[in-house]
């Protein structure tokens, strides 16, 4: 029997051996704890399903005629954005560089990514953190994708998503998560991506909704007098999507410690309690205003809580997390309730929940961050905390990060959308006919009138209801004729 390889005892300088060691000559697993590796790898699998879960959530919030578009977009984000991440995305925000703005392509196609300790934590190898990180960008892209809401053309939307992740997400991720990024150097606390994920996607969605304009409503069916507002076709899908988002977000935040430690447990518990506080708070506010509950509202509150705790999960004491979820839910609820003042058709509440919720989460992190919580991972000592520890300057850093992420995402999104719209054949807005008939019929062979329907529109607007009613009556009569007298009784 051959003897095992000698273990790696000390990592060389990165510039001389970016892979960490030659796996044919040394055991590159030896320096790492198997529990850390297992935790991050399993969490990656759990986080992956958040992207299609958002697709189900959005599909349920759409009218039936455009619901399949959201399921398709979730799969597109999982696949195409994942390929982009492999080609150059990970390299752009996790390169070993010293400039404060953006990385280089030295890790393109994960060429120099293997056993060397990751920049996020020396407890896990670069290849594992790269595997975990892809779920963050696909989730972010899918949150943003909902802004095309029933009126955005599919191909320009897909191009925009790829351009947006390049020029918005990877810039912000480098600024906050790469040790050389200027926001990281400033001392911003963002545990799992409030800025690059929530604020960026929320304000990007606001820009997209603004550039697309309002949805058409020729029959006057909107439930709001100022902006188009239509009920989603399937609250059950909304509930199912939220359950899987909540489930995945426990791993999303919990594994952001990049090791398995008491801090990981703390982050999971903080995340769960914030979701609980957010859901109950939104449901109570909804009942206070409407004297009824709704599944969509309860789910919105849960997601608001998850958004609010994303920046804070690994920094705040566990006895503050429910309050953070509740406060974020209140802010998101009233932003959503009064967003008609800006007269933008942002029907899936992406800006109200993710954009503004992320800003509130950043601010609350500045309030409640405590120095002892990061130290629970056994590595992150010396964190000054926030106002909880009388570190008053932290609030300024948090506000700087929130405003930077919001402004960069909104401004760059508007510029990208303007350019794409001017490219021949890539105009953003669907034609009136396609919008009224539904994007599903326009783009998908799976579309089936009998199963999915066409909303309130048929081949023409006039006479549609009478035509479908007569068809239904005919089918009922024929079915009745085929039923035996015994069965009729």
Tab-separated table of C-alpha atoms in Angstrom, residues 84-306:
chain	number	residue	atom	x	y	z
A	84	UNK	CA	-20.732	34.441	-16.536
A	85	UNK	CA	-19.556	34.018	-12.942
A	86	UNK	CA	-17.261	31.170	-14.031
A	87	UNK	CA	-15.883	33.124	-16.988
A	88	UNK	CA	-14.954	36.323	-15.182
A	89	UNK	CA	-17.369	37.231	-12.386
A	90	UNK	CA	-15.594	35.600	-9.465
A	91	UNK	CA	-12.296	37.015	-10.655
A	92	UNK	CA	-13.685	40.553	-10.800
A	93	UNK	CA	-14.548	40.653	-7.109
A	94	UNK	CA	-12.201	38.146	-5.491
A	95	UNK	CA	-8.865	38.812	-7.208
A	96	UNK	CA	-5.736	39.302	-5.120
A	97	UNK	CA	-5.395	42.946	-6.095
A	98	UNK	CA	-4.631	46.157	-4.248
A	99	UNK	CA	-6.749	48.712	-6.114
A	100	UNK	CA	-9.953	49.871	-4.354
A	101	UNK	CA	-12.344	49.657	-7.326
A	102	UNK	CA	-12.320	46.330	-9.181
A	103	UNK	CA	-10.379	43.107	-9.546
A	104	UNK	CA	-8.689	41.677	-12.632
A	105	UNK	CA	-9.068	38.498	-14.687
A	106	UNK	CA	-6.345	36.393	-13.046
A	107	UNK	CA	-9.031	34.034	-11.737
A	108	UNK	CA	-10.998	33.927	-15.003
A	109	UNK	CA	-12.648	30.532	-15.683
A	110	UNK	CA	-11.472	29.749	-12.131
A	111	UNK	CA	-8.027	29.048	-13.589
A	112	UNK	CA	-6.051	29.946	-10.465
A	113	UNK	CA	-8.711	28.825	-8.005
A	114	UNK	CA	-8.090	25.726	-5.907
A	115	UNK	CA	-6.693	25.153	-2.431
A	116	UNK	CA	-5.247	28.539	-1.475
A	117	UNK	CA	-7.186	30.108	1.435
A	118	UNK	CA	-9.996	32.355	0.231
A	119	UNK	CA	-9.962	36.094	0.788
A	120	UNK	CA	-13.223	35.771	2.690
A	121	UNK	CA	-11.792	33.421	5.309
A	122	UNK	CA	-8.588	31.468	5.724
A	123	UNK	CA	-10.706	28.579	7.050
A	124	UNK	CA	-11.973	27.561	3.605
A	125	UNK	CA	-10.233	27.114	0.241
A	126	UNK	CA	-10.758	29.477	-2.649
A	127	UNK	CA	-12.565	26.842	-4.736
A	128	UNK	CA	-15.184	26.318	-2.036
A	129	UNK	CA	-15.865	30.013	-1.538
A	130	UNK	CA	-16.173	30.395	-5.310
A	131	UNK	CA	-18.754	27.595	-5.324
A	132	UNK	CA	-20.696	29.301	-2.543
A	133	UNK	CA	-20.468	32.767	-4.095
A	134	UNK	CA	-22.224	31.885	-7.348
A	135	UNK	CA	-25.523	31.522	-5.498
A	136	UNK	CA	-25.335	35.165	-4.381
A	137	UNK	CA	-25.111	36.615	-7.865
A	138	UNK	CA	-27.816	34.359	-9.339
A	139	UNK	CA	-30.171	35.267	-6.488
A	140	UNK	CA	-29.463	38.971	-6.972
A	141	UNK	CA	-30.075	38.797	-10.716
A	142	UNK	CA	-33.369	36.991	-10.150
A	143	UNK	CA	-34.576	39.528	-7.593
A	144	UNK	CA	-33.950	42.205	-10.222
A	145	UNK	CA	-35.540	40.207	-13.066
A	146	UNK	CA	-39.040	40.715	-11.674
A	147	UNK	CA	-38.934	44.374	-12.707
A	148	UNK	CA	-39.728	43.440	-16.324
A	149	UNK	CA	-43.208	42.677	-14.926
A	150	UNK	CA	-45.550	41.719	-17.801
A	151	UNK	CA	-44.228	44.343	-20.223
A	152	UNK	CA	-40.488	43.859	-20.761
A	153	UNK	CA	-39.235	42.009	-23.826
A	154	UNK	CA	-37.401	38.817	-22.954
A	155	UNK	CA	-34.182	39.064	-24.997
A	156	UNK	CA	-33.296	42.659	-24.010
A	157	UNK	CA	-34.106	41.705	-20.417
A	158	UNK	CA	-31.658	38.821	-20.471
A	159	UNK	CA	-28.955	41.026	-21.988
A	160	UNK	CA	-29.577	43.680	-19.351
A	161	UNK	CA	-29.277	41.161	-16.526
A	162	UNK	CA	-25.855	40.043	-17.775
A	163	UNK	CA	-24.672	43.629	-18.238
A	164	UNK	CA	-26.062	44.623	-14.838
A	165	UNK	CA	-24.256	41.879	-12.942
A	166	UNK	CA	-21.025	42.923	-14.692
A	167	UNK	CA	-21.190	46.651	-14.083
A	168	UNK	CA	-23.206	46.822	-10.860
A	169	UNK	CA	-23.044	43.636	-8.806
A	170	UNK	CA	-19.356	42.812	-9.240
A	171	UNK	CA	-18.276	46.393	-8.602
A	172	UNK	CA	-20.291	46.589	-5.377
A	173	UNK	CA	-19.246	43.098	-4.273
A	174	UNK	CA	-15.590	44.052	-4.725
A	175	UNK	CA	-16.049	47.303	-2.813
A	176	UNK	CA	-17.636	45.589	0.188
A	177	UNK	CA	-16.215	42.046	0.294
A	178	UNK	CA	-12.731	42.186	-1.168
A	179	UNK	CA	-10.248	43.275	1.538
A	180	UNK	CA	-8.910	45.902	-0.910
A	181	UNK	CA	-12.351	47.351	-1.727
A	182	UNK	CA	-12.792	50.940	-0.633
A	183	UNK	CA	-15.940	50.290	1.411
A	184	UNK	CA	-14.262	47.342	3.148
A	185	UNK	CA	-11.282	49.561	3.890
A	186	UNK	CA	-13.648	52.198	5.257
A	187	UNK	CA	-15.015	49.698	7.784
A	188	UNK	CA	-18.540	49.025	6.456
A	189	UNK	CA	-20.361	46.119	8.108
A	190	UNK	CA	-22.334	44.045	5.594
A	191	UNK	CA	-22.428	40.428	6.651
A	192	UNK	CA	-24.214	38.728	3.737
A	193	UNK	CA	-24.884	41.313	1.060
A	194	UNK	CA	-27.397	44.000	1.951
A	195	UNK	CA	-25.618	46.383	-0.456
A	196	UNK	CA	-24.629	44.216	-3.441
A	197	UNK	CA	-27.725	42.003	-3.177
A	198	UNK	CA	-30.735	43.876	-1.805
A	199	UNK	CA	-30.051	47.589	-2.238
A	200	UNK	CA	-28.512	47.059	-5.663
A	201	UNK	CA	-31.333	44.870	-6.994
A	202	UNK	CA	-34.010	47.088	-5.419
A	203	UNK	CA	-32.772	50.334	-6.925
A	204	UNK	CA	-31.922	48.588	-10.196
A	205	UNK	CA	-35.542	47.413	-10.315
A	206	UNK	CA	-36.735	50.969	-9.676
A	207	UNK	CA	-34.670	52.183	-12.632
A	208	UNK	CA	-35.936	49.363	-14.881
A	209	UNK	CA	-39.568	50.016	-13.932
A	210	UNK	CA	-39.072	53.725	-14.605
A	211	UNK	CA	-37.544	53.098	-18.045
A	212	UNK	CA	-40.263	50.599	-19.044
A	213	UNK	CA	-43.169	52.808	-18.029
A	214	UNK	CA	-46.547	51.764	-16.681
A	215	UNK	CA	-48.428	48.658	-17.754
A	216	UNK	CA	-51.401	49.130	-20.055
A	217	UNK	CA	-54.900	48.772	-18.632
A	218	UNK	CA	-57.445	49.288	-21.438
A	219	UNK	CA	-60.299	47.755	-19.447
A	220	UNK	CA	-59.672	49.800	-16.321
A	221	UNK	CA	-59.075	46.779	-14.107
A	222	UNK	CA	-56.394	48.303	-11.900
A	223	UNK	CA	-57.202	48.169	-8.200
A	224	UNK	CA	-55.405	51.440	-7.546
A	225	UNK	CA	-56.470	54.796	-9.040
A	226	UNK	CA	-52.914	56.174	-9.427
A	227	UNK	CA	-50.764	53.243	-10.636
A	228	UNK	CA	-51.508	49.882	-12.271
A	229	UNK	CA	-52.115	47.270	-9.601
A	230	UNK	CA	-53.472	43.796	-10.340
A	231	UNK	CA	-53.853	40.792	-8.080
A	232	UNK	CA	-51.455	37.923	-8.637
A	233	UNK	CA	-52.997	34.763	-10.023
A	234	UNK	CA	-51.709	32.254	-7.450
A	235	UNK	CA	-51.133	33.111	-3.748
A	236	UNK	CA	-50.276	29.440	-3.184
A	237	UNK	CA	-47.195	29.813	-5.398
A	238	UNK	CA	-46.260	32.951	-3.478
A	239	UNK	CA	-46.412	31.005	-0.226
A	240	UNK	CA	-44.396	28.073	-1.588
A	241	UNK	CA	-41.752	30.415	-3.003
A	242	UNK	CA	-41.461	32.254	0.313
A	243	UNK	CA	-41.049	29.010	2.265
A	244	UNK	CA	-38.092	27.966	0.120
A	245	UNK	CA	-36.578	31.459	0.185
A	246	UNK	CA	-36.777	31.465	3.992
A	247	UNK	CA	-35.294	27.973	4.150
A	248	UNK	CA	-32.438	28.902	1.826
A	249	UNK	CA	-31.772	32.240	3.512
A	250	UNK	CA	-30.880	30.485	6.754
A	251	UNK	CA	-27.940	28.960	4.871
A	252	UNK	CA	-27.334	32.150	2.861
A	253	UNK	CA	-26.652	34.099	6.055
A	254	UNK	CA	-25.443	31.264	8.244
A	255	UNK	CA	-22.656	30.187	5.876
A	256	UNK	CA	-21.457	33.748	5.323
A	257	UNK	CA	-19.165	33.218	8.300
A	258	UNK	CA	-17.158	31.048	5.847
A	259	UNK	CA	-16.598	28.523	8.625
A	260	UNK	CA	-18.651	26.423	11.035
A	261	UNK	CA	-18.713	28.144	14.390
A	262	UNK	CA	-20.960	29.525	17.102
A	263	UNK	CA	-21.199	32.658	14.975
A	264	UNK	CA	-22.775	30.526	12.225
A	265	UNK	CA	-25.424	29.347	14.675
A	266	UNK	CA	-25.929	32.920	15.812
A	267	UNK	CA	-26.423	34.097	12.231
A	268	UNK	CA	-28.989	31.356	11.515
A	269	UNK	CA	-30.952	32.183	14.664
A	270	UNK	CA	-30.819	35.923	13.962
A	271	UNK	CA	-32.095	35.295	10.441
A	272	UNK	CA	-34.989	33.135	11.583
A	273	UNK	CA	-36.102	35.528	14.316
A	274	UNK	CA	-35.956	38.526	11.985
A	275	UNK	CA	-38.171	36.715	9.465
A	276	UNK	CA	-40.627	35.898	12.259
A	277	UNK	CA	-40.730	39.498	13.439
A	278	UNK	CA	-41.128	40.834	9.919
A	279	UNK	CA	-43.965	38.477	8.999
A	280	UNK	CA	-46.029	39.070	12.134
A	281	UNK	CA	-45.512	42.836	11.958
A	282	UNK	CA	-46.645	43.109	8.325
A	283	UNK	CA	-49.690	40.902	8.998
A	284	UNK	CA	-50.695	43.092	11.953
A	285	UNK	CA	-50.281	46.293	9.948
A	286	UNK	CA	-52.305	44.849	7.084
A	287	UNK	CA	-55.104	43.839	9.412
A	288	UNK	CA	-55.020	47.264	11.049
A	289	UNK	CA	-55.560	48.968	7.675
A	290	UNK	CA	-57.786	46.464	5.842
A	291	UNK	CA	-59.315	44.312	8.596
A	292	UNK	CA	-58.173	41.256	6.675
A	293	UNK	CA	-54.994	39.218	6.337
A	294	UNK	CA	-53.396	38.094	3.089
A	295	UNK	CA	-50.892	35.407	2.198
A	296	UNK	CA	-49.032	37.793	-0.101
A	297	UNK	CA	-48.781	40.370	2.674
A	298	UNK	CA	-47.540	37.865	5.232
A	299	UNK	CA	-44.924	36.634	2.746
A	300	UNK	CA	-43.872	40.213	2.027
A	301	UNK	CA	-43.294	40.748	5.731
A	302	UNK	CA	-41.230	37.589	6.067
A	303	UNK	CA	-39.032	38.617	3.152
A	304	UNK	CA	-38.720	42.135	4.590
A	305	UNK	CA	-37.374	40.622	7.792
A	306	UNK	CA	-34.891	38.510	5.843
